[in-house]
Coordinates of C-alpha atoms in Angstrom, one line a residue:
Chain A
M1 CA 40.3 -16.3 -53.9
S2 CA 41.8 -15.2 -50.6
L3 CA 41.7 -11.7 -53.6
I4 CA 38.3 -11.9 -53.7
I5 CA 38.1 -12.2 -49.8
N6 CA 40.7 -9.5 -49.5
L7 CA 38.3 -6.7 -51.5
A8 CA 35.1 -7.6 -50.3
Y9 CA 36.5 -7.0 -46.3
F10 CA 38.2 -3.5 -48.2
A11 CA 34.8 -2.4 -49.6
A12 CA 33.0 -3.6 -46.3
A13 CA 35.5 -0.8 -44.4
V14 CA 34.9 1.7 -47.2
L15 CA 30.5 0.8 -47.1
F16 CA 31.3 0.9 -43.3
I17 CA 32.8 4.8 -43.3
V18 CA 30.9 6.1 -45.8
G19 CA 27.1 5.1 -44.1
L20 CA 28.8 6.5 -40.8
K21 CA 29.6 9.8 -42.4
Q22 CA 26.5 10.2 -44.6
M23 CA 24.5 9.2 -40.8
S24 CA 25.9 12.9 -39.9
S25 CA 23.7 14.9 -42.1
P26 CA 19.2 14.0 -41.6
T27 CA 18.6 13.4 -45.8
T28 CA 22.1 11.2 -46.6
A29 CA 20.9 8.7 -42.7
R30 CA 19.2 6.7 -44.4
P31 CA 21.0 5.5 -48.0
G32 CA 24.1 5.8 -45.2
I33 CA 22.7 2.4 -42.6
I34 CA 22.1 0.5 -46.4
W35 CA 25.5 0.8 -47.7
A36 CA 26.6 -0.3 -44.7
G37 CA 24.2 -2.5 -44.5
V38 CA 25.6 -3.5 -47.8
G39 CA 29.1 -3.8 -46.5
M40 CA 28.0 -6.0 -43.4
V41 CA 26.1 -8.9 -46.8
I42 CA 29.4 -8.5 -48.5
A43 CA 31.9 -9.4 -46.0
T44 CA 29.7 -12.1 -44.6
L45 CA 28.8 -13.6 -47.5
V46 CA 32.2 -14.0 -48.9
T47 CA 33.7 -15.2 -45.1
F48 CA 31.5 -18.6 -46.0
V49 CA 34.9 -19.5 -48.7
H50 CA 37.1 -18.2 -45.7
P51 CA 40.4 -21.1 -45.8
E52 CA 39.9 -21.0 -42.0
V53 CA 36.5 -21.6 -42.0
S54 CA 36.3 -25.4 -42.6
G55 CA 34.1 -28.7 -41.5
G56 CA 30.9 -29.8 -42.4
V57 CA 29.3 -29.4 -38.8
N58 CA 31.1 -25.7 -38.2
Y59 CA 28.8 -24.6 -41.3
T60 CA 26.0 -26.0 -40.2
L61 CA 27.1 -24.3 -37.0
I62 CA 27.5 -21.1 -38.6
I63 CA 24.1 -20.5 -40.7
L64 CA 22.3 -22.0 -38.2
G65 CA 23.7 -19.3 -35.2
I66 CA 23.4 -16.4 -38.3
A67 CA 19.3 -18.1 -38.6
I68 CA 18.4 -18.0 -34.9
G69 CA 20.5 -15.1 -33.3
G70 CA 19.4 -12.8 -36.7
G71 CA 15.5 -14.1 -36.8
L72 CA 15.5 -12.8 -33.0
A73 CA 16.6 -9.8 -33.7
W74 CA 15.0 -8.9 -36.6
W75 CA 11.4 -10.0 -34.2
S76 CA 12.2 -7.8 -31.5
G77 CA 13.5 -5.0 -33.6
K78 CA 10.5 -5.0 -35.5
K79 CA 8.6 -4.5 -32.7
V80 CA 10.2 -2.9 -29.9
A81 CA 8.3 0.6 -29.5
M82 CA 10.3 3.9 -29.6
T83 CA 10.4 4.9 -26.3
D84 CA 12.0 1.3 -25.6
M85 CA 15.0 2.1 -28.0
P86 CA 17.8 3.0 -25.4
Q87 CA 17.7 -0.5 -23.6
M88 CA 17.5 -2.4 -27.0
I89 CA 20.5 -0.4 -28.4
A90 CA 21.8 -1.5 -24.9
L91 CA 21.0 -5.5 -25.8
Y92 CA 21.8 -5.4 -29.4
N93 CA 25.4 -3.9 -28.2
G94 CA 25.7 -6.1 -25.6
M95 CA 25.3 -8.8 -27.8
G96 CA 28.4 -7.7 -30.0
G97 CA 30.8 -7.5 -26.5
G98 CA 29.8 -11.1 -25.9
A99 CA 30.7 -12.2 -29.4
A100 CA 33.8 -10.7 -29.3
A101 CA 34.8 -12.0 -25.4
G102 CA 33.6 -15.3 -27.2
I103 CA 36.1 -15.3 -30.1
G104 CA 39.0 -13.9 -27.4
A105 CA 38.2 -17.6 -25.3
I106 CA 38.5 -19.7 -28.7
Y107 CA 41.7 -17.8 -29.7
L108 CA 43.2 -18.7 -26.0
L109 CA 41.5 -22.1 -25.9
Q110 CA 43.5 -22.8 -29.1
A111 CA 46.2 -21.2 -28.3
T112 CA 50.3 -23.4 -27.6
P113 CA 53.3 -22.3 -27.3
E114 CA 54.1 -22.9 -31.5
T115 CA 51.4 -20.9 -32.4
V116 CA 50.7 -17.6 -30.4
S117 CA 53.1 -14.6 -29.7
N118 CA 53.2 -12.7 -26.5
T119 CA 51.7 -10.4 -28.0
G120 CA 48.7 -11.8 -29.7
L121 CA 48.3 -13.6 -26.3
A122 CA 48.3 -9.5 -24.6
I123 CA 45.9 -8.3 -27.4
A124 CA 43.4 -11.2 -27.2
T125 CA 42.9 -10.8 -23.2
T126 CA 42.6 -7.4 -23.2
G127 CA 39.6 -7.7 -26.3
S128 CA 37.8 -10.9 -24.1
L129 CA 38.1 -8.2 -21.0
I130 CA 36.7 -5.4 -22.6
G131 CA 34.3 -7.5 -24.3
S132 CA 33.1 -9.4 -21.3
V133 CA 32.6 -6.1 -19.3
A134 CA 30.8 -4.7 -21.8
F135 CA 28.3 -7.8 -22.6
S136 CA 27.3 -8.0 -18.7
G137 CA 27.4 -4.6 -18.3
S138 CA 25.0 -3.5 -21.2
L139 CA 22.5 -6.5 -19.8
V140 CA 22.6 -4.8 -16.4
A141 CA 21.8 -1.8 -18.3
Y142 CA 19.5 -3.3 -20.9
A143 CA 17.4 -4.5 -17.6
K144 CA 17.8 -1.4 -15.8
L145 CA 16.4 0.3 -18.0
Q146 CA 13.9 -1.7 -18.9
G147 CA 12.2 -1.6 -15.5
L148 CA 13.5 -5.2 -14.5
M149 CA 15.3 -4.4 -11.9
K150 CA 14.4 -1.2 -10.0
K151 CA 16.7 -0.4 -7.3
T152 CA 20.3 1.1 -7.7
F153 CA 22.3 -2.0 -5.5
T154 CA 25.1 -0.5 -3.2
F155 CA 26.9 -1.2 -0.3
A156 CA 29.7 -0.3 1.9
G157 CA 33.2 -0.3 0.4
Q158 CA 31.6 -1.6 -2.8
Q159 CA 34.5 0.5 -4.9
F160 CA 36.9 -1.3 -3.0
V161 CA 35.3 -4.5 -4.1
N162 CA 34.6 -2.9 -7.4
I163 CA 38.9 -2.1 -7.2
A164 CA 39.9 -5.3 -6.1
I165 CA 38.2 -7.3 -8.6
F166 CA 39.1 -5.4 -11.7
V167 CA 42.9 -5.8 -10.0
I168 CA 42.9 -9.5 -9.6
T169 CA 40.9 -9.7 -13.0
V170 CA 44.3 -7.9 -15.1
I171 CA 46.4 -10.1 -12.8
L172 CA 44.9 -12.5 -13.6
G173 CA 45.0 -11.7 -17.8
F174 CA 48.2 -10.1 -17.3
M175 CA 49.1 -14.9 -16.5
L176 CA 47.4 -15.7 -19.5
A177 CA 48.9 -13.0 -21.8
T178 CA 52.5 -13.8 -20.6
G179 CA 52.0 -17.4 -20.0
G180 CA 53.3 -18.1 -24.1
G181 CA 49.9 -20.4 -25.0
E182 CA 50.7 -22.7 -22.0
I183 CA 47.0 -22.1 -20.3
G184 CA 45.2 -23.4 -17.3
S185 CA 41.3 -23.7 -18.1
A186 CA 41.0 -22.4 -14.6
T187 CA 42.7 -19.7 -14.6
L188 CA 40.6 -18.8 -18.0
L189 CA 38.0 -19.4 -16.4
L190 CA 38.0 -17.3 -13.4
F191 CA 39.2 -14.3 -16.0
F192 CA 35.7 -14.9 -17.7
I193 CA 34.1 -15.5 -14.5
L194 CA 35.3 -12.3 -13.4
S195 CA 35.4 -10.2 -15.9
L196 CA 31.9 -10.6 -16.5
A197 CA 31.4 -9.8 -12.4
F198 CA 33.2 -6.6 -13.2
G199 CA 30.7 -5.6 -15.7
I200 CA 27.9 -6.5 -13.5
L201 CA 28.9 -4.7 -10.4
M202 CA 30.5 -1.4 -11.9
T203 CA 26.8 -1.0 -13.2
L204 CA 24.3 -1.6 -11.2
P205 CA 24.6 1.3 -8.6
I206 CA 24.0 3.5 -11.7
G207 CA 21.0 5.0 -11.7
G208 CA 18.7 5.5 -14.2
A209 CA 19.0 8.4 -15.4
D210 CA 22.8 8.4 -16.4
M211 CA 22.4 5.2 -18.2
P212 CA 22.4 6.7 -21.6
V213 CA 25.5 8.3 -21.5
V214 CA 26.6 4.3 -20.3
I215 CA 25.2 2.8 -22.9
S216 CA 27.4 4.9 -25.0
L217 CA 30.2 3.8 -23.5
Y218 CA 29.8 0.3 -23.5
N219 CA 29.2 0.8 -26.9
A220 CA 32.8 1.9 -27.5
L221 CA 34.3 -0.2 -25.7
T222 CA 32.8 -3.1 -27.3
G223 CA 33.9 -1.4 -30.8
L224 CA 37.8 -1.7 -29.1
A225 CA 36.9 -5.2 -28.3
V226 CA 35.8 -5.9 -31.9
G227 CA 38.8 -3.7 -33.5
L228 CA 41.4 -6.0 -31.0
K229 CA 39.9 -9.0 -32.7
G230 CA 40.4 -7.9 -35.9
I231 CA 44.2 -7.5 -34.9
V232 CA 44.1 -11.1 -33.7
L233 CA 42.2 -12.8 -36.8
D234 CA 44.2 -10.7 -38.8
N235 CA 41.1 -8.9 -40.1
P236 CA 41.2 -5.9 -41.5
A237 CA 37.6 -5.5 -41.9
L238 CA 37.0 -5.8 -38.0
M239 CA 39.3 -3.8 -37.4
I240 CA 38.9 -0.9 -39.3
A241 CA 35.6 -0.7 -38.1
G242 CA 36.1 -1.6 -35.0
I243 CA 38.1 1.0 -34.3
V244 CA 36.3 3.6 -36.1
V245 CA 33.5 3.0 -33.6
G246 CA 35.1 3.1 -30.2
A247 CA 36.8 5.9 -31.3
A248 CA 33.3 7.1 -32.8
G249 CA 31.4 6.1 -29.3
T250 CA 34.3 8.1 -27.3
L251 CA 33.9 11.6 -28.3
L252 CA 29.6 10.6 -28.5
T253 CA 29.7 9.8 -24.6
Q254 CA 31.5 12.9 -24.3
L255 CA 29.2 14.8 -26.2
M256 CA 26.3 13.5 -24.5
A257 CA 27.7 13.9 -20.8
K258 CA 28.9 17.6 -21.3
A259 CA 25.0 17.3 -22.7
M260 CA 24.3 16.0 -19.3
N261 CA 27.0 18.5 -17.5
R262 CA 27.8 14.9 -15.8
P263 CA 31.1 14.1 -15.8
I264 CA 32.0 10.9 -17.3
K265 CA 34.5 9.6 -13.8
N266 CA 31.8 11.3 -11.5
I267 CA 28.9 8.8 -13.3
L268 CA 31.3 5.3 -13.0
F269 CA 32.5 6.2 -9.6
S270 CA 29.6 8.0 -7.4
Q271 CA 25.5 7.7 -7.0
F272 CA 23.3 10.4 -9.0
G273 CA 20.6 11.5 -6.5
G274 CA 22.6 10.5 -3.4
S275 CA 22.7 13.9 -2.1
S276 CA 20.3 16.3 -1.9
G277 CA 23.1 19.3 -2.8
G278 CA 23.1 22.8 -1.7
A279 CA 20.6 24.9 0.4
E280 CA 17.5 25.6 -1.3
E281 CA 17.2 29.1 -2.0
E282 CA 14.0 30.4 -0.7
I283 CA 11.3 30.3 -3.4
E284 CA 9.9 34.0 -4.5
G285 CA 5.9 33.6 -6.0
T286 CA 3.3 31.2 -6.7
M287 CA 2.2 29.0 -8.5
K288 CA -0.5 29.7 -11.0
E289 CA -3.4 27.6 -12.5
I290 CA -4.0 28.0 -16.4
Q291 CA -6.8 25.4 -17.6
A292 CA -6.1 23.9 -21.4
N293 CA -9.3 26.2 -22.9
D294 CA -7.8 29.1 -22.0
A295 CA -4.0 28.1 -23.0
G296 CA -5.2 26.6 -25.7
I297 CA -6.9 29.8 -27.5
M298 CA -4.2 32.0 -26.1
M299 CA -1.4 30.0 -28.7
A300 CA -3.8 30.3 -30.8
Y301 CA -3.8 33.9 -31.1
A302 CA 0.2 33.8 -30.6
E303 CA 2.9 34.9 -33.3
K304 CA 5.2 32.8 -31.9
V305 CA 5.1 29.3 -30.4
I306 CA 8.2 27.7 -28.9
I307 CA 7.1 24.0 -27.0
V308 CA 9.3 21.9 -25.2
P309 CA 9.1 18.3 -25.0
G310 CA 10.4 16.0 -22.4
Y311 CA 10.7 12.5 -21.7
G312 CA 6.8 13.4 -19.7
M313 CA 5.2 13.9 -23.1
A314 CA 6.4 10.6 -24.3
V315 CA 6.0 8.6 -21.4
A316 CA 2.4 10.2 -21.7
Q317 CA 2.3 8.6 -25.5
A318 CA 0.9 13.0 -26.0
Q319 CA 3.5 13.1 -29.1
H320 CA 0.4 12.8 -31.8
K321 CA -1.7 15.1 -30.5
I322 CA 0.9 17.8 -30.0
W323 CA 1.8 17.5 -33.4
E324 CA -1.9 17.2 -33.9
F325 CA -2.4 20.5 -32.1
T326 CA 0.8 22.4 -33.8
Q327 CA -0.6 21.6 -37.3
L328 CA -3.6 23.0 -36.3
L329 CA -1.8 26.4 -34.7
Q330 CA 0.2 26.8 -38.2
K331 CA -2.7 26.9 -40.1
R332 CA -3.9 29.6 -38.4
G333 CA -0.5 31.1 -39.4
V334 CA 1.6 30.5 -35.7
D335 CA 4.9 30.2 -36.3
V336 CA 5.2 26.8 -33.6
K337 CA 8.8 25.6 -33.3
F338 CA 9.9 22.6 -31.5
A339 CA 12.9 23.0 -28.9
I340 CA 14.8 19.7 -27.7
H341 CA 17.0 20.1 -25.2
P342 CA 20.3 17.9 -25.7
V343 CA 18.8 15.3 -23.0
A344 CA 15.3 15.4 -24.0
G345 CA 13.8 11.9 -23.9
R346 CA 16.7 9.1 -22.3
M347 CA 19.4 10.0 -24.2
P348 CA 20.5 12.8 -26.9
G349 CA 18.8 12.3 -30.5
H350 CA 16.0 10.3 -28.2
M351 CA 13.0 13.3 -28.6
N352 CA 13.9 13.7 -32.3
V353 CA 13.1 10.4 -33.1
L354 CA 9.8 10.3 -30.8
L355 CA 8.7 13.5 -32.2
A356 CA 9.7 12.2 -36.3
E357 CA 7.7 9.0 -35.7
A358 CA 4.6 11.3 -34.6
G359 CA 5.1 13.1 -38.2
V360 CA 6.8 15.7 -37.1
P361 CA 8.8 17.8 -40.0
Y362 CA 12.7 17.7 -38.3
D363 CA 13.2 21.4 -40.2
I364 CA 11.0 23.1 -37.3
I365 CA 12.7 21.0 -34.1
F366 CA 15.7 23.4 -33.0
D367 CA 18.4 21.6 -31.0
L368 CA 19.4 24.3 -27.6
D369 CA 21.6 26.6 -29.3
E370 CA 19.8 27.4 -32.0
I371 CA 16.7 27.9 -30.4
N372 CA 17.8 29.6 -26.9
E373 CA 18.4 32.8 -28.2
E374 CA 14.0 32.4 -29.9
F375 CA 12.7 32.4 -26.5
K376 CA 13.2 36.0 -26.0
T377 CA 10.9 36.6 -29.4
A378 CA 8.5 33.8 -28.5
D379 CA 5.4 35.3 -27.3
V380 CA 4.3 31.7 -25.5
A381 CA 6.9 29.0 -24.4
M382 CA 5.0 25.3 -23.2
V383 CA 6.7 23.0 -21.8
I384 CA 5.7 19.4 -21.4
G385 CA 6.6 16.9 -19.5
A386 CA 10.2 18.4 -19.6
N387 CA 11.4 20.2 -15.7
D388 CA 14.7 20.1 -15.1
V389 CA 15.6 21.2 -18.1
V390 CA 14.0 24.7 -18.3
N391 CA 14.5 24.8 -14.4
P392 CA 16.7 28.6 -14.4
V393 CA 18.6 27.9 -10.9
A394 CA 20.9 26.3 -13.7
R395 CA 21.4 30.4 -14.5
T396 CA 21.7 31.5 -11.4
N397 CA 21.9 28.8 -8.3
P398 CA 25.6 28.0 -7.9
D399 CA 24.6 25.7 -4.9
S400 CA 22.4 23.6 -7.0
P401 CA 22.8 20.4 -8.0
I402 CA 22.3 21.5 -11.3
Y403 CA 24.0 24.8 -11.8
G404 CA 25.7 24.9 -14.7
M405 CA 24.1 22.7 -17.1
P406 CA 22.5 24.2 -20.1
I407 CA 19.4 24.6 -20.3
L408 CA 16.2 26.3 -22.8
N409 CA 15.4 29.8 -21.5
A410 CA 11.7 28.9 -21.6
D411 CA 11.1 31.3 -19.0
Q412 CA 12.3 34.3 -21.3
A413 CA 9.3 34.1 -23.1
R414 CA 6.2 36.0 -22.5
N415 CA 4.5 34.0 -21.5
V416 CA 5.1 29.9 -20.4
I417 CA 2.4 27.0 -19.8
C418 CA 4.3 24.4 -18.2
V419 CA 2.6 20.9 -18.7
K420 CA 2.8 19.1 -15.7
R421 CA 1.1 15.6 -14.1
G422 CA 0.8 16.6 -10.7
K423 CA 2.6 19.0 -8.0
G424 CA 5.8 18.2 -6.8
S425 CA 9.8 19.1 -8.0
G426 CA 11.1 16.9 -10.7
F427 CA 13.5 13.7 -11.7
S428 CA 16.5 14.8 -9.6
G429 CA 14.0 16.1 -6.6
I430 CA 14.4 19.6 -7.0
E431 CA 12.3 22.9 -7.0
N432 CA 12.0 24.4 -10.4
H433 CA 11.5 28.0 -9.8
L434 CA 10.2 28.6 -13.5
F435 CA 6.5 27.1 -11.9
Y436 CA 7.0 30.4 -9.1
A437 CA 7.5 32.6 -12.0
D438 CA 5.1 35.5 -13.0
N439 CA 4.8 35.0 -16.9
N440 CA 4.9 31.1 -15.6
Q441 CA 0.8 29.5 -15.9
M442 CA 0.6 25.3 -14.4
L443 CA -1.2 23.5 -16.6
Y444 CA -2.3 19.9 -14.7
G445 CA -2.8 16.8 -16.3
D446 CA -1.9 14.0 -18.4
G447 CA -0.1 15.1 -21.2
Q448 CA -2.1 12.8 -24.2
K449 CA -5.8 14.5 -22.1
V450 CA -4.0 18.1 -22.1
A451 CA -3.4 17.8 -25.5
A452 CA -6.5 16.9 -27.0
E453 CA -8.1 20.0 -25.3
L454 CA -5.9 21.7 -26.3
V455 CA -6.4 20.3 -29.5
A456 CA -10.6 20.6 -29.2
S457 CA -10.1 24.2 -27.4
V458 CA -8.1 25.4 -30.9
K459 CA -10.7 23.1 -33.5
A460 CA -13.4 25.5 -31.4
L461 CA -12.4 29.1 -32.8
G462 CA -13.2 27.6 -36.0
Chain B
M1 CA 49.9 -12.6 -38.4
I2 CA 49.9 -10.8 -41.9
I3 CA 49.5 -7.0 -40.3
E4 CA 52.4 -7.0 -38.6
G5 CA 53.0 -4.8 -36.0
F6 CA 53.5 -1.6 -36.4
I7 CA 51.4 -1.6 -39.7
A8 CA 48.4 -2.6 -36.9
L9 CA 49.1 0.6 -35.0
Y10 CA 48.9 2.9 -37.8
I11 CA 45.7 0.8 -38.9
F12 CA 44.8 1.6 -35.6
M13 CA 45.5 5.0 -35.4
L14 CA 43.8 5.9 -38.7
A15 CA 40.6 4.5 -37.6
A16 CA 40.6 6.4 -34.8
F17 CA 41.2 9.4 -35.5
T18 CA 37.8 8.6 -39.1
G19 CA 36.1 7.7 -35.9
Y20 CA 36.2 10.7 -34.3
E21 CA 35.9 13.4 -37.2
I22 CA 32.9 11.5 -38.6
I23 CA 31.4 11.9 -35.2
S24 CA 32.4 15.6 -34.5
K25 CA 30.1 17.0 -37.1
V26 CA 27.5 15.0 -36.4
P27 CA 23.9 16.9 -35.4
V28 CA 22.5 16.4 -31.9
I29 CA 19.2 15.0 -33.7
L30 CA 21.2 12.1 -35.3
H31 CA 22.7 11.0 -32.1
T32 CA 20.3 8.4 -31.1
P33 CA 19.9 6.9 -34.6
L34 CA 24.0 7.3 -35.1
M35 CA 24.6 5.3 -31.7
S36 CA 22.6 2.9 -32.9
G37 CA 24.1 2.8 -36.6
S38 CA 27.4 2.5 -35.0
N39 CA 26.2 -0.5 -32.7
F40 CA 25.4 -1.8 -36.1
V41 CA 28.7 -1.6 -37.6
H42 CA 30.8 -3.6 -34.8
G43 CA 28.2 -5.9 -36.1
I44 CA 31.0 -6.9 -38.1
V45 CA 32.4 -8.8 -34.9
L46 CA 29.8 -11.3 -37.1
V47 CA 32.3 -12.3 -38.7
G48 CA 35.4 -12.5 -36.9
T49 CA 32.9 -15.4 -35.0
M50 CA 32.2 -17.3 -38.0
V51 CA 36.3 -17.6 -38.7
A52 CA 36.7 -18.4 -34.5
L53 CA 33.5 -21.1 -35.3
G54 CA 34.6 -22.3 -38.6
H55 CA 38.4 -23.2 -37.1
A56 CA 36.7 -24.6 -33.6
T57 CA 37.6 -28.4 -33.3
T58 CA 36.5 -29.2 -29.6
P59 CA 33.0 -29.9 -29.0
L60 CA 33.5 -26.7 -26.6
E61 CA 35.3 -24.2 -28.6
Q62 CA 32.1 -25.4 -31.1
A63 CA 29.8 -24.4 -28.5
I64 CA 31.2 -20.8 -27.3
G65 CA 31.8 -20.3 -30.9
F66 CA 27.8 -20.6 -32.0
V67 CA 27.0 -18.9 -29.6
A68 CA 29.4 -15.9 -29.9
V69 CA 27.8 -16.5 -33.8
I70 CA 24.0 -16.2 -32.1
L71 CA 25.0 -13.2 -29.9
A72 CA 26.9 -11.6 -33.2
A73 CA 23.8 -12.4 -36.1
G74 CA 21.8 -10.7 -33.3
N75 CA 24.0 -7.1 -32.9
A76 CA 24.6 -7.1 -37.0
V77 CA 20.6 -7.8 -37.4
G78 CA 19.1 -5.7 -34.0
G79 CA 21.3 -3.0 -35.1
Y80 CA 20.2 -2.4 -38.6
V81 CA 16.4 -2.6 -37.9
V82 CA 16.1 -0.1 -35.4
T83 CA 18.7 1.8 -36.6
E84 CA 16.6 1.6 -40.7
R85 CA 13.5 1.8 -38.4
M86 CA 14.4 5.4 -36.5
L87 CA 16.3 6.6 -39.7
E88 CA 13.0 5.9 -41.9
M89 CA 10.9 8.8 -40.3
F90 CA 12.7 11.3 -40.5
K91 CA 11.0 13.4 -43.3
T92 CA 11.1 17.2 -43.9
S93 CA 8.1 19.4 -43.7
K94 CA 7.7 19.6 -47.7
K95 CA 7.1 16.0 -48.1
D96 CA 4.3 16.7 -45.3
D97 CA 2.8 18.9 -47.3
K98 CA 2.4 17.1 -50.3
K99 CA 1.1 14.5 -48.0
G100 CA -1.8 17.4 -47.0
D101 CA -2.2 18.1 -50.3
N102 CA -3.4 14.6 -51.1
A103 CA -5.7 13.9 -49.2

């Protein structure tokens, strides 16, 4: 029996790695997640005959727990809108962290001097700390992105308090790990309360724009916590899957932070948008306005159009109309491409998902490195619902807070049309110099309405 | 522990490199599904919570274990459902042309 269990866990570990590998290409990504799912089912089923699982009541609780947790997650996962995906991932991730912390709590409760080693205790404690932080931190991230918690919460000496709590938590953890199994329940309780509190306090001051990076970080932390629990429970499948995710998540976090030009330490230890940055340059030129009808005709007679979508487009639910507009242009022989900034949407890759939902095929969607040279040859670049990611000051003004951030060179197209809800600066509060450029025209209005007008204007041409 | 000290360390090291290598070749367009997919993979914690609850003896342990199983099942199932939903939508224009012909 033990051979079957071990083989099943081995198979699951292989399937997870193969699955993640296949997710690295759009053509094999879907089979990838399905293989990983198969691995999960095998590992879960075989655990029912695991020698350490015993007791009729416990079996009932396990089945009931899977039914409740799985059922609720299935329902919420099917229902969630694509725009709300980041916070949903945060929520599911937090649940995993909480589960890892729960395993740690049981292990520490059951620990007696005869059954445990200091190494085992140290690993269990570390895993519990990381899991608890990922749990409460992810829940705060969820609440913020879901709009349940609008304000960033800061107070004087906050960082000092955070550090103090962290230090006390680590000391308590050290006591648990070196206690040789003689664990006071008060110490244990305080350890978990402070771990959870630290996760909350650490996440509270972080602004919504930085949240994707933080979610990715917690994803990596949960992976690490799960991996550590794998060592404690002597389960290689948990260990390998957890560590693979921990490493992958760490890299993904770095990639996201790099794309946003925000060093991870700045995200975690300072507040975003607190200072307005350096002095504003004098802006030359004026903003010119264009009507949707003229903009539509201009693009209909262009040879090459590059569309730069931002999160504003998704908020206005304009992606379906934009895709309809794109198809109309394509029928007229216009070469249409989508240019995606790494942080378009709310996390890297989110905009691709939103466009995919509207039906835009991924082979006309290009990322920054692939398309930036092409703006020079484009007749029209249409920026819709994006702002900071096309702001040329990131290239030109070293005093600007976004200086050095990679941007899409939409300003190099022959004509630029910026679709915008109203006048005023973007998310970061920085004036966009593109709006004042000679080759730029502003198209004011709600994204969806503008897109519908664009469609109508091209249809009217026959 | 079957996995003795240094063997655990070796597994740890190799798994970490594996994770790093797999991700380094992923295009940006798949980052969100991938984050979600890796989120699903650490849902394997469900197996750990089942074992932990399986040998729970006191009511307190059972209560913690029960909550942990609910959370872990939510992680695994939710992670799978949203990842699958996102990946299902990625299409090439070829498939779309076919659809257009039929319409």
